[in-house]
């Protein structure tokens, strides 16, 4: 309760006895804000040039004669000392009274209490000038603080600056966002940082967090921060991953739940992204939560579908590589698709290329493909058409280091394989250029010393080097040797374990058939099925079962 007196203290007691009980009644409609703890204590020894504040805490004031009861509770009495700058003006001029309607009790807006000291307009201007000079002495430009309420003393501002510096922020950081100096250490900064530490943000990372997103100091923990964290947990983001997500993309704390974040998630689920994968997607690439569906996500998705990528295949791509959503459609994706076509990649193969290597949509592709094509022509003797076939089968070749590519090629040439044949092997099986030479050596020596086969078989089936020597080549070869079966490399390597065992049990070696092909957007087609269906009409069930078993 604040009472203002304009008369001298000497005549106050004699002529106007203090009646707290009677003065409390009119203030029922005007609750009093408690004094802010951010202000420095008053110095009683200082010269009385301002309001004198007397605090009576937990005191029982004896009732005045005739009053109904005593008043319990803290009392805060402000006296204006004669000679002070405010002694000649009415303190009630800062209180704006208005009525909400005729016949109603007046309502009051209490004066703004700034860090425990009620200042008039003149005092505020003086304090602002002093604080601005202090900030300029530190190298901080206070121009953006012109319309911001500042503390009444330099000591409070110094406390804020020193607190931010202890967090690791520099003067340049404060100049980047001067409004952080308008946040009270006790009422804004400490509660926010305390909550961030509670959810797992390390104290050593607080300075970097505030530097990246200083607006968080203005946030309300209950109204803004807690709902966002609960939203992330509701998306199945692991509790330990929440601080990691917020440190990568702190702007999430400024988004409204019913806005961009919710619509982004809803749209991705609508195209086939599984809800249980949304959490891992957020952990890997949280930025898509801030993307607008209508202007960023949906146009990209529709364009990729128009290339021939089925919606469900695209959903699986986004689940594993959500950063694809961050590729700019007009600046990056469309130009890269045009680049692929210009280098000879067939349009019908584009969906397969993107599905194998989605990152190709975000690369500086024209420069990379130009460099690789020149390298393939010069060093590997592969023409541009052959290079296009290599990219179709292994689009990762666009990002592969040229020194890595050259090592397997030199190894094959060193085994007396002609340059032209090595080029054919690379075009047929581009995975060769990504293999480790040590593994290729072991497979080659087994091929020559144990299997004793001709080099021409390697030229015809270069995929031999891509199979594990210990897990597939050796075990299967030994089984063939025991049965005395002679067959091609592809016959006993290019099949599953179950099918290989079935082949061993068969009475004859069937001719190799075309393997399964997958047309993106279509069905899995087995060419052998059409042949079998025509012959099955005149055969018994046992014969059909036997033929199916052998063909598998």
Coordinates of C-alpha atoms in Angstrom, one line a residue:
X1 CA 0.0 0.0 0.0
X2 CA 1.5 3.3 -1.1
X3 CA 0.3 6.6 0.5
X4 CA 1.6 9.9 -0.8
X5 CA 1.7 13.0 1.4
X6 CA 2.5 16.5 0.3
X7 CA 2.6 18.1 3.7
X8 CA 5.5 18.4 6.0
X9 CA 6.2 15.4 8.2
X10 CA 6.2 17.7 11.3
X11 CA 2.6 18.7 10.8
X12 CA 1.6 15.3 9.6
X13 CA 1.2 13.7 12.9
X14 CA -0.5 16.6 14.6
X15 CA -3.1 17.6 12.0
X16 CA -3.6 14.4 10.0
X17 CA -3.3 11.2 12.1
X18 CA -2.7 8.1 10.1
X19 CA -5.8 6.0 9.7
X20 CA -4.8 2.8 7.9
X21 CA -8.2 1.1 8.4
X22 CA -10.2 3.8 6.8
X23 CA -7.7 4.4 4.0
X24 CA -7.7 0.7 3.0
X25 CA -11.3 0.6 1.9
X26 CA -11.1 2.7 -1.3
X27 CA -8.1 0.7 -2.5
X28 CA -9.9 -2.7 -2.6
X29 CA -10.3 -2.2 -6.3
X30 CA -6.7 -1.3 -6.9
X31 CA -4.3 -4.2 -6.0
X32 CA -0.8 -3.1 -5.3
X33 CA 2.1 -4.5 -7.2
X34 CA 4.8 -5.8 -4.8
X35 CA 8.2 -4.0 -5.0
X36 CA 10.5 -5.5 -7.6
X37 CA 13.5 -7.3 -6.2
X38 CA 15.7 -6.0 -9.0
X39 CA 16.4 -2.6 -7.4
X40 CA 19.3 -1.7 -5.2
X41 CA 18.6 -0.8 -1.5
X42 CA 18.2 2.8 -0.6
X43 CA 21.0 4.5 1.2
X44 CA 19.7 6.1 4.4
X45 CA 22.7 8.2 4.7
X46 CA 22.2 9.9 1.4
X47 CA 20.7 13.3 1.0
X48 CA 17.0 13.2 0.8
X49 CA 16.3 14.4 -2.7
X50 CA 13.5 12.0 -3.6
X51 CA 10.7 10.0 -2.1
X52 CA 11.4 8.6 1.3
X53 CA 10.1 5.0 1.6
X54 CA 9.3 3.5 5.0
X55 CA 8.5 -0.2 5.0
X56 CA 6.7 -1.7 7.9
X57 CA 6.7 -5.5 7.5
X58 CA 4.4 -7.9 9.4
X59 CA 3.4 -5.1 11.8
X60 CA 0.2 -4.8 13.8
X61 CA -1.0 -1.2 13.6
X62 CA -3.0 -0.3 16.6
X63 CA -6.6 0.7 15.6
X64 CA -7.5 4.3 15.8
X65 CA -10.0 5.2 18.4
X66 CA -13.4 4.2 16.9
X67 CA -12.0 2.0 14.1
X68 CA -13.4 -1.5 13.9
X69 CA -10.1 -3.5 13.9
X70 CA -6.4 -3.4 13.5
X71 CA -4.8 -4.0 10.1
X72 CA -2.3 -6.9 9.8
X73 CA 0.2 -7.2 7.0
X74 CA 3.1 -5.3 5.4
X75 CA 2.7 -1.6 4.8
X76 CA 4.8 0.5 2.4
X77 CA 4.6 4.2 3.0
X78 CA 6.1 6.7 0.7
X79 CA 6.8 10.2 2.0
X80 CA 7.8 13.2 -0.1
X81 CA 10.4 15.1 1.6
X82 CA 10.2 18.9 1.2
X83 CA 12.8 20.3 -1.2
X84 CA 12.8 17.2 -3.4
X85 CA 12.1 17.6 -7.1
X86 CA 8.8 15.9 -6.7
X87 CA 7.6 17.9 -3.7
X88 CA 6.0 20.5 -5.9
X89 CA 4.0 18.2 -8.1
X90 CA 1.2 15.9 -7.3
X91 CA 2.3 12.3 -7.3
X92 CA -1.1 11.2 -8.3
X93 CA -0.6 12.7 -11.7
X94 CA 1.0 9.4 -12.8
X95 CA -2.2 7.5 -11.8
X96 CA -4.8 7.5 -14.5
X97 CA -8.3 7.0 -13.3
X98 CA -11.2 6.2 -15.5
X99 CA -14.7 4.8 -15.1
X100 CA -16.1 1.9 -17.1
X101 CA -19.6 3.3 -17.0
X102 CA -21.9 5.7 -15.2
X103 CA -22.7 4.8 -11.7
X104 CA -19.8 2.4 -11.3
X105 CA -16.9 2.6 -8.9
X106 CA -13.8 4.2 -10.4
X107 CA -11.1 1.8 -11.7
X108 CA -7.5 2.6 -11.3
X109 CA -4.3 1.8 -13.2
X110 CA -1.5 1.7 -10.7
X111 CA 1.6 3.7 -11.4
X112 CA 4.4 1.8 -13.2
X113 CA 6.9 0.7 -10.5
X114 CA 10.3 0.4 -12.3
X115 CA 12.6 -1.7 -10.2
X116 CA 11.4 -0.4 -6.9
X117 CA 11.6 3.4 -7.5
X118 CA 8.7 5.5 -8.7
X119 CA 10.2 8.1 -11.0
X120 CA 8.6 11.1 -12.6
X121 CA 9.1 12.0 -16.3
X122 CA 12.1 14.2 -15.6
X123 CA 13.8 11.6 -13.4
X124 CA 13.2 8.9 -16.1
X125 CA 14.8 11.1 -18.8
X126 CA 17.8 11.7 -16.5
X127 CA 18.2 8.0 -15.7
X128 CA 17.9 7.1 -19.4
X129 CA 20.6 9.5 -20.4
X130 CA 22.9 8.2 -17.6
X131 CA 22.3 4.5 -18.7
X132 CA 22.8 5.3 -22.3
X133 CA 26.1 7.0 -21.6
X134 CA 27.1 3.9 -19.6
X135 CA 26.2 1.6 -22.4
X136 CA 28.1 3.7 -24.9
X137 CA 31.2 3.6 -22.7
X138 CA 31.1 -0.2 -23.1
X139 CA 30.7 0.0 -26.9
X140 CA 27.0 -0.8 -26.9
X141 CA 24.8 1.3 -29.2
X142 CA 21.6 2.0 -27.2
X143 CA 19.6 3.5 -30.1
X144 CA 17.2 0.5 -30.3
X145 CA 16.4 0.9 -26.6
X146 CA 14.8 4.3 -27.1
X147 CA 11.2 3.0 -26.7
X148 CA 12.1 0.3 -24.2
X149 CA 11.6 0.7 -20.5
X150 CA 15.0 0.7 -18.8
X151 CA 15.9 0.2 -15.1
X152 CA 16.2 3.3 -12.9
X153 CA 19.8 2.9 -12.0
X154 CA 23.1 2.1 -13.7
X155 CA 23.8 -0.6 -11.1
X156 CA 20.9 -2.7 -12.4
X157 CA 22.0 -2.3 -16.0
X158 CA 25.5 -3.2 -15.1
X159 CA 24.2 -6.4 -13.4
X160 CA 22.5 -7.3 -16.7
X161 CA 25.6 -6.7 -18.8
X162 CA 27.8 -8.6 -16.5
X163 CA 25.4 -11.5 -16.4
X164 CA 25.3 -11.8 -20.2
X165 CA 29.1 -11.6 -20.3
X166 CA 29.4 -14.4 -17.9
X167 CA 27.2 -16.5 -20.2
X168 CA 29.8 -15.9 -22.9
X169 CA 28.1 -13.1 -24.9
X170 CA 30.3 -10.3 -26.2
X171 CA 29.6 -6.6 -26.8
X172 CA 29.1 -7.4 -30.5
X173 CA 26.5 -10.0 -29.6
X174 CA 24.6 -7.4 -27.5
X175 CA 24.8 -4.9 -30.4
X176 CA 23.3 -7.6 -32.7
X177 CA 20.3 -7.7 -30.4
X178 CA 20.3 -4.9 -27.9
X179 CA 16.8 -5.7 -26.8
X180 CA 18.2 -8.4 -24.6
X181 CA 19.3 -5.6 -22.2
X182 CA 15.7 -4.9 -21.5
X183 CA 15.2 -8.3 -19.9
X184 CA 15.4 -8.5 -16.1
X185 CA 17.9 -10.9 -14.8
X186 CA 15.7 -12.2 -12.0
X187 CA 12.3 -12.1 -13.8
X188 CA 13.3 -13.1 -17.4
X189 CA 16.7 -14.5 -17.9
X190 CA 17.2 -16.8 -14.9
X191 CA 13.8 -18.5 -15.2
X192 CA 14.3 -19.1 -19.0
X193 CA 17.9 -20.4 -18.6
X194 CA 16.8 -22.5 -15.6
X195 CA 14.2 -24.3 -17.7
X196 CA 16.6 -24.9 -20.5
X197 CA 19.0 -26.5 -18.1
X198 CA 16.2 -28.6 -16.7
X199 CA 15.3 -30.1 -20.0
X200 CA 18.9 -31.0 -20.7
X201 CA 20.7 -28.0 -22.3
X202 CA 24.2 -27.9 -20.8
X203 CA 25.2 -24.8 -18.9
X204 CA 28.3 -24.5 -21.0
X205 CA 26.1 -24.2 -24.1
X206 CA 23.8 -21.5 -22.7
X207 CA 25.8 -18.6 -24.1
X208 CA 25.7 -20.1 -27.6
X209 CA 22.0 -20.8 -27.3
X210 CA 21.2 -17.2 -26.3
X211 CA 23.5 -15.9 -29.0
X212 CA 21.7 -17.9 -31.7
X213 CA 18.3 -17.1 -30.5
X214 CA 18.3 -14.1 -28.1
X215 CA 14.5 -13.6 -28.4
X216 CA 14.2 -16.5 -26.0
X217 CA 14.9 -14.1 -23.1
X218 CA 11.6 -12.5 -23.7
X219 CA 9.7 -15.8 -23.7
X220 CA 7.4 -17.1 -21.0
X221 CA 8.4 -20.5 -19.7
X222 CA 4.8 -21.6 -19.0
X223 CA 3.1 -20.1 -22.0
X224 CA 5.7 -20.6 -24.8
X225 CA 8.5 -22.9 -23.9
X226 CA 6.7 -25.7 -22.1
X227 CA 4.1 -26.3 -24.8
X228 CA 6.8 -26.6 -27.5
X229 CA 8.8 -29.1 -25.5
X230 CA 5.6 -31.1 -24.9
X231 CA 4.8 -31.0 -28.6
X232 CA 8.2 -32.4 -29.5
X233 CA 7.8 -35.2 -27.0
X234 CA 4.4 -35.9 -28.5
X235 CA 6.1 -36.4 -31.9
X236 CA 8.1 -39.2 -30.3
X237 CA 11.3 -37.1 -30.1
X238 CA 13.3 -38.9 -27.4
X239 CA 13.7 -36.9 -24.1
X240 CA 17.5 -36.9 -24.5
X241 CA 17.2 -35.6 -28.1
X242 CA 15.0 -32.6 -27.2
X243 CA 17.9 -30.3 -26.1
X244 CA 19.8 -31.4 -29.3
X245 CA 16.9 -30.5 -31.5
X246 CA 16.4 -27.1 -29.8
X247 CA 20.1 -26.3 -30.0
X248 CA 20.1 -27.0 -33.7
X249 CA 16.9 -25.0 -34.4
X250 CA 16.1 -22.8 -31.4
X251 CA 13.6 -20.8 -33.4
X252 CA 11.2 -23.7 -32.7
X253 CA 10.6 -22.1 -29.3
X254 CA 9.0 -19.1 -31.1
X255 CA 6.5 -21.1 -33.2
X256 CA 2.8 -21.5 -32.4
X257 CA 1.8 -25.2 -32.1
X258 CA -1.4 -24.8 -34.1
X259 CA 0.5 -23.1 -37.0
X260 CA 3.4 -24.2 -39.2
X261 CA 4.6 -27.1 -37.1
X262 CA 1.3 -28.9 -36.9
X263 CA 0.5 -28.4 -40.6
X264 CA 3.9 -29.6 -41.7
X265 CA 3.6 -32.8 -39.7
X266 CA 0.0 -33.4 -40.9
X267 CA 0.9 -33.0 -44.6
X268 CA 3.9 -35.4 -44.4
X269 CA 1.7 -38.0 -42.7
X270 CA -0.9 -37.5 -45.5
X271 CA 1.6 -38.5 -48.2
X272 CA 2.5 -41.7 -46.5
X273 CA 5.2 -40.8 -43.9
X274 CA 4.7 -43.1 -40.9
X275 CA 3.8 -41.2 -37.7
X276 CA 6.4 -43.2 -35.7
X277 CA 9.1 -41.9 -38.0
X278 CA 8.2 -38.2 -37.5
X279 CA 10.3 -38.1 -34.3
X280 CA 13.5 -39.4 -35.8
X281 CA 12.9 -37.0 -38.7
X282 CA 12.7 -34.1 -36.4
X283 CA 15.8 -35.2 -34.6
X284 CA 17.7 -35.5 -37.8
X285 CA 16.4 -32.4 -39.6
X286 CA 14.1 -30.2 -37.3
X287 CA 14.0 -27.4 -39.8
X288 CA 11.1 -28.9 -41.7
X289 CA 8.8 -28.0 -38.8
X290 CA 9.3 -24.3 -39.7
X291 CA 8.6 -24.8 -43.4
X292 CA 5.3 -23.7 -44.8
X293 CA 3.4 -26.5 -46.6
X294 CA 1.9 -24.4 -49.3
X295 CA 5.1 -22.6 -50.4
X296 CA 7.9 -25.1 -49.7
X297 CA 7.0 -28.7 -48.8
X298 CA 4.0 -29.3 -51.1
X299 CA 5.5 -27.9 -54.4
X300 CA 8.7 -30.0 -53.9
X301 CA 6.7 -33.2 -53.2
X302 CA 4.5 -32.7 -56.2
X303 CA 7.4 -32.1 -58.5
X304 CA 9.2 -35.2 -57.4
X305 CA 6.1 -37.2 -57.9
X306 CA 5.7 -35.8 -61.3
X307 CA 9.2 -37.2 -62.2
X308 CA 7.8 -40.7 -61.7
X309 CA 8.6 -41.4 -58.1
X310 CA 5.7 -43.2 -56.4
X311 CA 4.3 -41.4 -53.4
X312 CA 5.1 -44.2 -51.0
X313 CA 8.7 -44.4 -52.3
X314 CA 9.0 -40.7 -51.8
X315 CA 7.7 -41.1 -48.2
X316 CA 10.3 -43.7 -47.5
X317 CA 13.0 -41.3 -48.9
X318 CA 11.8 -38.5 -46.6
X319 CA 11.7 -40.7 -43.6
X320 CA 15.4 -41.6 -44.0
X321 CA 16.6 -38.4 -45.5
X322 CA 14.4 -35.5 -44.4
X323 CA 17.0 -32.9 -45.3
X324 CA 15.7 -33.3 -48.9
X325 CA 12.8 -31.1 -47.8
X326 CA 15.4 -28.3 -47.4
X327 CA 16.4 -28.3 -51.1
X328 CA 15.2 -25.2 -52.9
X329 CA 12.9 -26.3 -55.7
X330 CA 13.6 -23.5 -58.2
X331 CA 17.2 -22.8 -57.4
X332 CA 18.5 -26.3 -57.0
X333 CA 16.2 -29.2 -57.7
X334 CA 14.9 -28.3 -61.1
X335 CA 18.3 -27.2 -62.5
X336 CA 19.8 -30.4 -61.3
X337 CA 17.2 -32.5 -63.0
X338 CA 17.8 -30.6 -66.2
X339 CA 21.5 -31.2 -65.7
X340 CA 21.0 -35.0 -65.4
X341 CA 19.0 -35.0 -68.6
X342 CA 21.7 -32.9 -70.4
X343 CA 24.4 -35.4 -69.5
X344 CA 22.5 -38.3 -71.1
X345 CA 20.6 -39.8 -68.2
X346 CA 17.3 -41.2 -69.6
X347 CA 14.1 -39.6 -68.3
X348 CA 12.6 -43.0 -67.4
X349 CA 15.6 -43.7 -65.2
X350 CA 15.4 -40.4 -63.3
X351 CA 13.2 -41.8 -60.5
X352 CA 15.6 -44.7 -59.9
X353 CA 18.6 -42.2 -59.8
X354 CA 16.8 -40.0 -57.2
X355 CA 15.7 -43.0 -55.2
X356 CA 19.2 -44.4 -55.0
X357 CA 20.9 -41.1 -54.2
X358 CA 18.5 -38.3 -53.1
X359 CA 21.4 -36.0 -52.3
X360 CA 22.0 -35.6 -56.0
X361 CA 19.2 -33.1 -56.0
X362 CA 21.0 -30.7 -53.7
X363 CA 24.6 -30.9 -55.1
X364 CA 26.3 -28.3 -57.4
X365 CA 25.7 -31.0 -60.0
X366 CA 26.7 -29.4 -63.2
X367 CA 30.2 -28.7 -62.0
X368 CA 30.6 -32.2 -60.5
X369 CA 29.3 -34.1 -63.5
X370 CA 31.4 -32.1 -65.9
X371 CA 34.6 -32.9 -63.9
X372 CA 33.7 -36.5 -63.5
X373 CA 32.9 -37.0 -67.2
X374 CA 36.2 -35.5 -68.3
X375 CA 38.0 -37.7 -65.8
X376 CA 36.2 -40.9 -67.1
X377 CA 37.0 -40.0 -70.7
X378 CA 40.7 -39.1 -70.0
X379 CA 41.7 -41.8 -67.4
X380 CA 39.2 -44.6 -67.8
X381 CA 38.6 -44.4 -71.5
X382 CA 34.8 -44.3 -71.0
X383 CA 32.9 -42.2 -73.5
X384 CA 30.1 -39.8 -72.4
X385 CA 27.4 -42.4 -73.2
X386 CA 29.1 -44.9 -71.0
X387 CA 29.5 -42.3 -68.3
X388 CA 25.7 -41.7 -68.4
X389 CA 25.1 -45.5 -67.9
X390 CA 27.5 -45.4 -65.0
X391 CA 25.5 -42.5 -63.4
X392 CA 22.2 -44.3 -63.9
X393 CA 23.5 -47.4 -62.1
X394 CA 25.5 -45.6 -59.4
X395 CA 24.6 -41.9 -59.1
X396 CA 26.9 -41.6 -56.1
X397 CA 29.7 -41.5 -58.7
X398 CA 29.0 -37.7 -58.9
X399 CA 30.5 -37.2 -55.4
X400 CA 33.2 -39.9 -55.4
X401 CA 36.8 -38.8 -55.1
X402 CA 38.7 -39.3 -58.3
X403 CA 41.7 -40.8 -56.5
X404 CA 39.4 -43.4 -55.0
X405 CA 38.0 -44.3 -58.4
X406 CA 41.4 -44.7 -59.9
X407 CA 42.8 -47.3 -57.5
X408 CA 40.5 -50.2 -58.4
X409 CA 40.9 -49.4 -62.1
X410 CA 44.7 -49.5 -61.8
X411 CA 44.5 -52.8 -59.9
X412 CA 42.5 -54.4 -62.7
X413 CA 44.8 -53.1 -65.3
X414 CA 47.7 -54.5 -63.4
X415 CA 46.2 -58.0 -63.7
X416 CA 46.8 -57.9 -67.4
X417 CA 43.2 -57.0 -68.2
X418 CA 43.0 -54.7 -71.3
X419 CA 42.0 -51.1 -70.8
X420 CA 39.0 -51.6 -73.0
X421 CA 37.8 -54.5 -71.0
X422 CA 38.3 -52.6 -67.7
X423 CA 36.1 -49.8 -69.1
X424 CA 33.4 -52.4 -70.0
X425 CA 33.6 -53.8 -66.5
X426 CA 33.2 -50.4 -64.9
X427 CA 30.2 -49.5 -67.2
X428 CA 28.6 -52.9 -66.4
X429 CA 29.3 -52.7 -62.6
X430 CA 30.2 -49.2 -61.5
X431 CA 30.4 -50.4 -57.9
X432 CA 33.9 -51.6 -58.8
X433 CA 35.3 -48.1 -58.5
X434 CA 34.2 -47.9 -54.8
X435 CA 35.7 -51.1 -53.6
X436 CA 38.8 -51.5 -51.4
X437 CA 41.8 -52.8 -53.3
X438 CA 42.8 -55.1 -50.4
X439 CA 39.5 -57.0 -50.7
X440 CA 39.7 -57.1 -54.5
X441 CA 43.2 -58.7 -54.2
X442 CA 42.0 -61.5 -51.9
X443 CA 39.0 -62.3 -54.2
X444 CA 41.2 -62.2 -57.3
X445 CA 43.9 -64.5 -55.8
X446 CA 41.2 -67.0 -54.8
X447 CA 39.7 -66.8 -58.3
X448 CA 43.1 -67.6 -59.9
X449 CA 44.6 -70.1 -57.5
X450 CA 41.5 -72.1 -56.3
X451 CA 38.9 -71.6 -58.9
X452 CA 41.4 -71.5 -61.8
X453 CA 39.1 -69.7 -64.1
X454 CA 39.9 -67.4 -67.0
X455 CA 40.0 -63.6 -66.9
X456 CA 37.3 -63.4 -69.5
X457 CA 34.8 -64.7 -66.9
X458 CA 35.7 -61.7 -64.7
X459 CA 35.2 -59.4 -67.7
X460 CA 31.7 -60.9 -68.3
X461 CA 30.8 -60.9 -64.6
X462 CA 32.6 -58.1 -62.8
X463 CA 30.1 -58.3 -60.0
X464 CA 32.2 -61.1 -58.6
X465 CA 34.3 -58.6 -56.7
X466 CA 31.3 -57.1 -54.9
X467 CA 30.5 -60.4 -53.1
X468 CA 32.1 -61.3 -49.8
X469 CA 34.9 -63.9 -50.2
X470 CA 34.5 -65.5 -46.8
X471 CA 30.7 -65.4 -46.5
X472 CA 29.6 -66.3 -50.1
X473 CA 32.3 -67.1 -52.6
X474 CA 34.3 -69.7 -50.7
X475 CA 31.4 -71.6 -49.1
X476 CA 29.4 -71.9 -52.3
X477 CA 32.4 -72.8 -54.4
X478 CA 33.4 -75.6 -52.1
X479 CA 29.8 -77.0 -52.3
X480 CA 30.0 -76.9 -56.0
X481 CA 33.4 -78.6 -56.0
X482 CA 32.0 -81.4 -53.8
X483 CA 29.2 -82.1 -56.2
X484 CA 31.4 -81.6 -59.3
X485 CA 29.1 -78.9 -60.7
X486 CA 30.6 -76.6 -63.3
X487 CA 28.7 -73.4 -63.8
X488 CA 29.2 -69.7 -64.5
X489 CA 30.0 -67.2 -61.8
X490 CA 26.6 -65.5 -61.9
X491 CA 24.8 -68.9 -61.6
X492 CA 26.1 -69.6 -58.1
X493 CA 26.7 -66.1 -56.8
X494 CA 23.8 -64.0 -58.0
X495 CA 21.1 -65.8 -55.9
X496 CA 19.9 -66.1 -52.3
X497 CA 21.1 -68.9 -50.0
X498 CA 17.8 -70.7 -50.3
X499 CA 17.8 -70.6 -54.1
X500 CA 21.4 -71.8 -54.2
X501 CA 20.5 -74.8 -52.1
X502 CA 17.6 -75.6 -54.4
X503 CA 19.8 -75.4 -57.4
X504 CA 22.2 -77.8 -55.8
X505 CA 19.4 -80.3 -55.3
X506 CA 18.1 -80.0 -58.8
X507 CA 18.9 -82.7 -61.4
X508 CA 20.1 -80.3 -64.0
X509 CA 21.4 -76.7 -64.3
X510 CA 18.7 -74.5 -65.8
X511 CA 19.7 -71.8 -68.1
X512 CA 20.1 -68.4 -66.6
X513 CA 17.1 -66.2 -66.9
X514 CA 16.7 -62.5 -66.8
X515 CA 16.7 -61.3 -63.2
X516 CA 13.8 -59.4 -61.7
X517 CA 13.3 -55.9 -62.9
X518 CA 11.7 -53.0 -61.1
X519 CA 10.1 -50.2 -62.9
X520 CA 9.6 -47.3 -60.5
X521 CA 5.8 -46.9 -60.1
X522 CA 5.0 -50.3 -61.5
X523 CA 5.0 -53.9 -60.4
X524 CA 7.8 -56.4 -59.8
X525 CA 8.0 -58.4 -63.0
X526 CA 9.4 -61.9 -63.3
X527 CA 9.8 -62.8 -67.0
X528 CA 9.9 -66.5 -66.2
X529 CA 6.3 -66.4 -64.9
X530 CA 4.8 -65.8 -68.4
X531 CA 6.7 -68.9 -69.8
X532 CA 5.6 -71.1 -66.9
X533 CA 2.0 -70.0 -67.0
X534 CA 1.7 -71.2 -70.7
X535 CA 3.2 -74.6 -69.9
X536 CA 1.3 -75.2 -66.7
X537 CA -2.0 -75.9 -68.4
X538 CA -1.1 -79.4 -69.5
X539 CA 0.8 -80.4 -66.4
X540 CA -0.2 -82.0 -63.1
X541 CA 0.1 -80.2 -59.8
X542 CA 3.2 -82.2 -58.8
X543 CA 4.9 -81.3 -62.1
X544 CA 4.1 -77.7 -61.7
X545 CA 5.4 -77.6 -58.2
X546 CA 8.6 -79.3 -59.3
X547 CA 9.2 -76.9 -62.2
X548 CA 8.6 -73.9 -59.9
X549 CA 11.1 -75.3 -57.4
X550 CA 13.7 -75.8 -60.0
X551 CA 13.2 -72.4 -61.6
X552 CA 13.6 -70.7 -58.2

